[in-house]
C-alpha positions as semicolon CSV with decimal commas, in nm:
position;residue;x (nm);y (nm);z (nm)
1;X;3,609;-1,761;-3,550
2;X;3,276;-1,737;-3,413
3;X;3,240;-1,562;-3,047
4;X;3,112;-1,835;-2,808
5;X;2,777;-1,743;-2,707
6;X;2,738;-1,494;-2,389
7;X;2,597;-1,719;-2,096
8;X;2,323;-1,559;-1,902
9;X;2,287;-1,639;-1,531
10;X;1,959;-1,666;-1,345
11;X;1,801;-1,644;-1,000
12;X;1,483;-1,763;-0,869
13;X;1,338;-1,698;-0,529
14;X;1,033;-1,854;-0,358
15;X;0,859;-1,976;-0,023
16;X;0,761;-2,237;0,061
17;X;0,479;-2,307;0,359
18;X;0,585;-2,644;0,386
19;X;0,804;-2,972;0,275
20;X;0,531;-3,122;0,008
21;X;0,631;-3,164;-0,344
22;X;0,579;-2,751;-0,494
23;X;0,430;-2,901;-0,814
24;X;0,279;-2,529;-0,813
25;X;0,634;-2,410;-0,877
26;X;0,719;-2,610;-1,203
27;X;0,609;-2,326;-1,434
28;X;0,844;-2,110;-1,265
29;X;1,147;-2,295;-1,262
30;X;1,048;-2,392;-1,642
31;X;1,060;-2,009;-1,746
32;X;1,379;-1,942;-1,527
33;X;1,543;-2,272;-1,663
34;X;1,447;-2,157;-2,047
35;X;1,608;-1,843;-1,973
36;X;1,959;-1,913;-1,822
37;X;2,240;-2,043;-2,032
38;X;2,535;-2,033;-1,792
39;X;2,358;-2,110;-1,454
40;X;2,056;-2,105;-1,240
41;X;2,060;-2,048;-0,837
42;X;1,693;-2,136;-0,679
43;X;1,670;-2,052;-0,358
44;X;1,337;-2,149;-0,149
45;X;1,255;-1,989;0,170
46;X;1,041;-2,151;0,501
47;X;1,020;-2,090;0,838
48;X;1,042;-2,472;0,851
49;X;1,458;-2,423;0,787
50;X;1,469;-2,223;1,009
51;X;1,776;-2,355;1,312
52;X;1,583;-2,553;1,540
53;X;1,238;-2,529;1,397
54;X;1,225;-2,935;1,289
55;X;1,410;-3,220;1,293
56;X;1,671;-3,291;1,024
57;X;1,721;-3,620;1,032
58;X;1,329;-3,703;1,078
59;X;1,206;-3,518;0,776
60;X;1,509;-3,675;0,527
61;X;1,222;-3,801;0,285
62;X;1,059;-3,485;0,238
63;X;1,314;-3,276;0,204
64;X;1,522;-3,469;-0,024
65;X;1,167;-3,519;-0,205
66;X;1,159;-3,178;-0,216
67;X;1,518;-3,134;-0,372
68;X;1,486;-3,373;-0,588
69;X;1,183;-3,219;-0,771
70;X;1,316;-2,939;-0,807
71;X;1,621;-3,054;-0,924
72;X;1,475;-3,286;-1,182
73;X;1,297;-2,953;-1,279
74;X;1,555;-2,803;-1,393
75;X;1,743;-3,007;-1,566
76;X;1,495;-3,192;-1,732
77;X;1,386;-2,822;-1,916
78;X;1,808;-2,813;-1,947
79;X;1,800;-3,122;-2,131
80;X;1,520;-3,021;-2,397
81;X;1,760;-2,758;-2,473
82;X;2,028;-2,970;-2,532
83;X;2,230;-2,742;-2,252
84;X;2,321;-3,012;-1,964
85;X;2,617;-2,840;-1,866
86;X;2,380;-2,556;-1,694
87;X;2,457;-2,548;-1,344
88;X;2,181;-2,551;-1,132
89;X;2,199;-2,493;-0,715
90;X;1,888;-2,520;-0,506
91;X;1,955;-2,344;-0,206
92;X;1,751;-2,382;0,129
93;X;1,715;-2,070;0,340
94;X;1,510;-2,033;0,662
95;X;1,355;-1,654;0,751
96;X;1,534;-1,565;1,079
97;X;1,764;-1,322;1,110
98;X;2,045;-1,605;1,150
99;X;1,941;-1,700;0,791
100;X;2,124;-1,373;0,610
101;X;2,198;-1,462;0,219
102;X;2,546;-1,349;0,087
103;X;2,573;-1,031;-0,065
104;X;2,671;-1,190;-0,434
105;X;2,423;-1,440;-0,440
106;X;2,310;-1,242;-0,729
107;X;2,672;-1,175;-0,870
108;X;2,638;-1,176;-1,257
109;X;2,267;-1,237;-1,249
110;X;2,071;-1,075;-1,517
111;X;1,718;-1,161;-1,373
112;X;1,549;-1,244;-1,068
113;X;1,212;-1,448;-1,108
114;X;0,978;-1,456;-0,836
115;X;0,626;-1,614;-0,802
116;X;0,337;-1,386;-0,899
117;X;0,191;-1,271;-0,568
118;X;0,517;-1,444;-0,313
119;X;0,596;-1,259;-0,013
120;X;0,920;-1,338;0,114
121;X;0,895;-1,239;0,504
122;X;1,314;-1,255;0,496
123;X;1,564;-0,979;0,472
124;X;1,715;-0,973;0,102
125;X;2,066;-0,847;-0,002
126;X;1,967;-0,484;-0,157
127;X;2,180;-0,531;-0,425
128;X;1,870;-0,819;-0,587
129;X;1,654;-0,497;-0,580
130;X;1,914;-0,350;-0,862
131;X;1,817;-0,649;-1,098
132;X;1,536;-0,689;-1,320
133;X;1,238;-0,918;-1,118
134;X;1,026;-1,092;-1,353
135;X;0,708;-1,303;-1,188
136;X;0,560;-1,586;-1,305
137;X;0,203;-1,737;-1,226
138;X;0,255;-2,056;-1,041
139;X;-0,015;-2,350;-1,101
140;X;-0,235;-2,470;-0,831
141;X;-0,206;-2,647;-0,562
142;X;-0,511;-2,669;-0,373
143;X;-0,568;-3,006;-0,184
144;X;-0,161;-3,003;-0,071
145;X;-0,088;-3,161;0,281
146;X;0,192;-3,123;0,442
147;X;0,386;-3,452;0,468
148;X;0,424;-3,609;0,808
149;X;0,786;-3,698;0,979
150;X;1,015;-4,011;1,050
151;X;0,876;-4,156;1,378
152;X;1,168;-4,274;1,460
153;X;1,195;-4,105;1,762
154;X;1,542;-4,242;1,926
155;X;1,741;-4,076;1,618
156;X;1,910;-3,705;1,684
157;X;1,764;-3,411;1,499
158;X;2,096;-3,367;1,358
159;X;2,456;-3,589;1,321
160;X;2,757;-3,411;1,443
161;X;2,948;-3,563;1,152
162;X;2,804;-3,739;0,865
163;X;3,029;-3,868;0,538
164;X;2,971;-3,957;0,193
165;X;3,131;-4,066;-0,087
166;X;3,168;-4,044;-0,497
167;X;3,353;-3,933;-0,786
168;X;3,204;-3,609;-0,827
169;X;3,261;-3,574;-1,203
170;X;3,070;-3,274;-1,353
171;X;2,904;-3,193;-1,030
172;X;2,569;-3,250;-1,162
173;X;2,210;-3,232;-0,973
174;X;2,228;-3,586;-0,884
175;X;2,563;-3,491;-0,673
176;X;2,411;-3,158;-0,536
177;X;2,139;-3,331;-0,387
178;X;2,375;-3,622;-0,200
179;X;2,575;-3,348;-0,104
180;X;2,274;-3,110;-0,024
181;X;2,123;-3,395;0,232
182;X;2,425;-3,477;0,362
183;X;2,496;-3,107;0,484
184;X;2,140;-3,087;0,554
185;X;2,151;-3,347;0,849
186;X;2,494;-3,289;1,010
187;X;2,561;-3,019;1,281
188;X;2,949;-2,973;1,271
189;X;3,170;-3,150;1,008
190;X;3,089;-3,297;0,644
191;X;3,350;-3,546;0,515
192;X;3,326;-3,609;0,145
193;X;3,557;-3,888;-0,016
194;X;3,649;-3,783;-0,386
195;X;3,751;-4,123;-0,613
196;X;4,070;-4,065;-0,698
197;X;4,169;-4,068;-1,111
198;X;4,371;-4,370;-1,103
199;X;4,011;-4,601;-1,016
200;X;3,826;-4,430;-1,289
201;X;4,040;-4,554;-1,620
202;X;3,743;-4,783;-1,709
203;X;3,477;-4,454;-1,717
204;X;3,359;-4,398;-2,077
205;X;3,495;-4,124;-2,210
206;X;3,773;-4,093;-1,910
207;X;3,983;-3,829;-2,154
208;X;3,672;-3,602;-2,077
209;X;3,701;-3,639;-1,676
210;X;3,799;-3,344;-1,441
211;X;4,075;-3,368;-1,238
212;X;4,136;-3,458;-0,902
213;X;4,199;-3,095;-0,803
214;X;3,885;-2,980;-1,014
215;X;3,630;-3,217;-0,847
216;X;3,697;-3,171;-0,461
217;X;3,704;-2,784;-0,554
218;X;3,383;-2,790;-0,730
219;X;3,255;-3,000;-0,388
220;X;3,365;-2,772;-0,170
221;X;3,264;-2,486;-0,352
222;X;2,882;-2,601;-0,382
223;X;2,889;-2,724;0,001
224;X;2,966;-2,372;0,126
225;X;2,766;-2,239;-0,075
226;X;2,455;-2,445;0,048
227;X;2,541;-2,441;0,432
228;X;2,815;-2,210;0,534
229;X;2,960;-2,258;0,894
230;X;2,997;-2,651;0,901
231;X;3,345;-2,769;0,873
232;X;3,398;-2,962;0,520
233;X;3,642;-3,250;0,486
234;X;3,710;-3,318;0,132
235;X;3,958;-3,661;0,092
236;X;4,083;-3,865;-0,174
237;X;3,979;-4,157;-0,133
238;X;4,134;-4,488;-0,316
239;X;3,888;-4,759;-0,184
240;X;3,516;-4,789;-0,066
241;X;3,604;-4,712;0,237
242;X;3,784;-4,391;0,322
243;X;3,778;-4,226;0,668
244;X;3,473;-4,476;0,710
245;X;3,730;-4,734;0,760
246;X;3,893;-4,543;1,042
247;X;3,732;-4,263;1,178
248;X;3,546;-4,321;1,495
249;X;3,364;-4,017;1,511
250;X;3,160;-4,036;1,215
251;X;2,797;-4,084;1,273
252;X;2,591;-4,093;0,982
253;X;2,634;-4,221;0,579
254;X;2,496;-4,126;0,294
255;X;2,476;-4,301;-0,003
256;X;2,260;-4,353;-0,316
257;X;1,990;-4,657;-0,350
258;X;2,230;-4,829;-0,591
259;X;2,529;-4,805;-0,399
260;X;2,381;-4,949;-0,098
261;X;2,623;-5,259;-0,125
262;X;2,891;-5,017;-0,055
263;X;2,741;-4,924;0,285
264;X;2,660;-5,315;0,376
265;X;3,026;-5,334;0,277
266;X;3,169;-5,022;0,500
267;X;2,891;-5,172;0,800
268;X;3,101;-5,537;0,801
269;X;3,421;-5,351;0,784
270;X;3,369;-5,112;1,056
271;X;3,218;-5,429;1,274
272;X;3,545;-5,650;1,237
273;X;3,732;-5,276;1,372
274;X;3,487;-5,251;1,649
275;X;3,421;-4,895;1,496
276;X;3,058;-4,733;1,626
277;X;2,751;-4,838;1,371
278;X;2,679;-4,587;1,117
279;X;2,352;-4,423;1,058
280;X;2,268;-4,476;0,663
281;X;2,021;-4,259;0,526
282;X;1,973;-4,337;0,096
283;X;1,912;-4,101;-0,147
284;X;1,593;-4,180;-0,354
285;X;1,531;-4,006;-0,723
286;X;1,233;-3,878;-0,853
287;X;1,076;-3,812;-1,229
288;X;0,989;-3,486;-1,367
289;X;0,595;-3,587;-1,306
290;X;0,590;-3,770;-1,031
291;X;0,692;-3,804;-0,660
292;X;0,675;-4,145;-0,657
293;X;1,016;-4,362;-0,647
294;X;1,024;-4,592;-0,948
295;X;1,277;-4,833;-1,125
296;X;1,197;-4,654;-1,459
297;X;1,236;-4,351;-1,313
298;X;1,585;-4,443;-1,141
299;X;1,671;-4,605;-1,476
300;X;1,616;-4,288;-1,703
301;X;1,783;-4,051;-1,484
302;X;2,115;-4,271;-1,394
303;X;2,117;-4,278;-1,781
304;X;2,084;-3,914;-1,917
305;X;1,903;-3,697;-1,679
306;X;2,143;-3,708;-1,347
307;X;2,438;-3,833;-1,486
308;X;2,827;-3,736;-1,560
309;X;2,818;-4,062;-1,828
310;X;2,551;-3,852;-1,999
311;X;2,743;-3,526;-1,968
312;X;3,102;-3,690;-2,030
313;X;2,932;-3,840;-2,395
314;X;2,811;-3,543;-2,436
315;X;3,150;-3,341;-2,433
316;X;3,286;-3,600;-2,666
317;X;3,022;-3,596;-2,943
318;X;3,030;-3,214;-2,939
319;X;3,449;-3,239;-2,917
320;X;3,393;-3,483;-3,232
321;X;3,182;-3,262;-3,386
322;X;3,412;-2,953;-3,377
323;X;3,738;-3,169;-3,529
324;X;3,501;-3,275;-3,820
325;X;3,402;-2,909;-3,857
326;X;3,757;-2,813;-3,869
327;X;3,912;-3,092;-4,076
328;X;3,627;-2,987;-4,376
329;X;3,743;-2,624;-4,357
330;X;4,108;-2,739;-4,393
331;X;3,998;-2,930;-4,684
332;X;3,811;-2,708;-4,825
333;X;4,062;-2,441;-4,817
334;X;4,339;-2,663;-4,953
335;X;4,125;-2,737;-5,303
336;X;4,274;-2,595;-5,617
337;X;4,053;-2,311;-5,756
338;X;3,999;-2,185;-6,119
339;X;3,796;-1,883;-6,214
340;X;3,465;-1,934;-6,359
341;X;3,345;-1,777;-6,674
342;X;3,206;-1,499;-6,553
343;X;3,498;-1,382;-6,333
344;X;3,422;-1,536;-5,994
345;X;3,691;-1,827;-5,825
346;X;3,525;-2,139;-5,808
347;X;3,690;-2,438;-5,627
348;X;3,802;-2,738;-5,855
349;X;3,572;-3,060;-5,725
């Protein structure tokens, strides 16, 4: 049998000096991304993340924006390789002293890249300072500006309690950042609805799925990850609605652009319950070369780029693969054999 090949694990650090698109960090993530097999932890430093230092709910676009292209990054250079099952996490970290990263975030990390000439002005776990740093010249971005805020004024910096929904399969990037903004804008509690198996017989490829258990883990394990100290609420959920349908103390939604009939669905249902109005806030996707929102670009990354229908057919062809393997070494082995003139056994075709 041949040994499955070793997966190699990869940090990247930077800072940022504000929420514009870092198209000066794409060389950087491309090297990191080309050099991790198993999975890839960015985490991007500002005083702007700081507790306090802006308003959450007021800069949503830029710093999903900024997720996103990073994100989109990374898997995109995943993709090429034909690897979409690397795990990638974007983390956000501000540089107070309240703003401590865990002691493992480097746990089975064989390299650490950095940007060629990045101070970090935050206190890192010593144990990164065992690992090999490797720094990469970043391209540049002279002319940058940093992107102005929501005026909308009457809206809290940040939702006590904010709720989402999905089915979570193969937590991919285009969950991480729904989850990522969701956690980004709530001060207290995160509810995440998880579809439950029994609505998710018509998915392609459904033998492939994860299991209930599986994908709230996986949910709960990335949220905690991101934004430790908020309370997480992970459900099953059998209907569009969930706690949404119920829960009076929920405060903001977030959903993708094309489940926004969902929400207008969840809005009517909580009006006939005399439930308070929810705050929506929609997750828009990016491309790989461009910060600007597009139907193509939505389009392409539903399909293959942000996807668990990608990853699921993936799984399968690679499943089908490895039984067609197989089955030709049974039959091979099983052919009669006769030895050839000069001595050597030859199989009988």
């Amino acid at each position: 049998m041949t040994p499955s090949p070793k997966t190699i694990s990869v940090l990247l650090l930077a800072s940022l000096p504000s929420l514009s698109t870092p198209n000066f960090l794409a060389p950087v993530i491309v090297s990191a991304a080309n050099a991790a097999s198993g999975r890839l932890r960015i985490v991007l430093f500002s005083r702007l993340f700081d507790p306090d230092a802006i308003s959450h709910t007021r800069n949503w676009d830029n710093v999903q924006r900024l997720l996103t292209y990073i994100y989109v990054q990374a898997t995109k250079t995943a993709q090429d390789m034909d690897n979409p099952l690397l795990q990638v996490d974007v983390l956000l970290k501000g540089m107070s002293m309240q703003e401590t990263l865990p002691e493992d975030i480097g746990e089975g990390c064989e390299v650490v890249y950095r940007v060629s000439g990045d101070v970090i002005a935050a206190a890192l776990p010593p144990s990164l300072l065992e690992l090999s740093h490797r720094y990469i010249s970043a391209t540049s971005d002279e002319g940058r500006t940093s992107p102005e805020a929501s005026d909308d004024a009457d809206i809290l910096p940040m939702l006590p309690v904010v709720a989402l929904g999905g089915t979570f399969d193969h937590l991919h990037a285009g969950h991480k950042i729904l989850l990522s903004m969701a956690a980004w804008i709530a001060s207290q509690k995160v509810i995440v609805g998880v579809t439950n198996a029994t609505l998710l017989g018509s998915k392609s490829n459904a033998h492939v799925l994860e299991s209930l258990e599986t994908r709230k883990a996986n949910v709960r394990t990335f949220l905690e990850l991101f934004k430790p100290g908020l309370e997480y609420d992970i459900v099953t959920i059998d209907d569009v609605y969930g706690p949404t349908g119920w829960d009076p103390n929920i405060q903001g939604l977030v959903v993708s652009r094309e489940t926004i009939n969902g929400a207008e669905m969840i809005a009517d249902y909580r009006e006939k319950k005399q439930l308070p109005k929810l705050t929506v806030f929609i997750i828009d996707v990016i491309s790989h070369t461009s910060s600007n929102i597009t139907e193509e670009d939505l389009s392409l990354l539903r399909q293959t780029k942000m996807s668990s229908t990608h990853i699921r057919n993936w799984i399968a062809e690679r499943e089908k693969q490895q039984q067609e393997a197989q089955t030709q070494r049974t039959e091979d082995r099983s052919k009669p054999v006769e030895r050839g003139e000069f001595g050597w056994i030859s199989p009988v075709v």
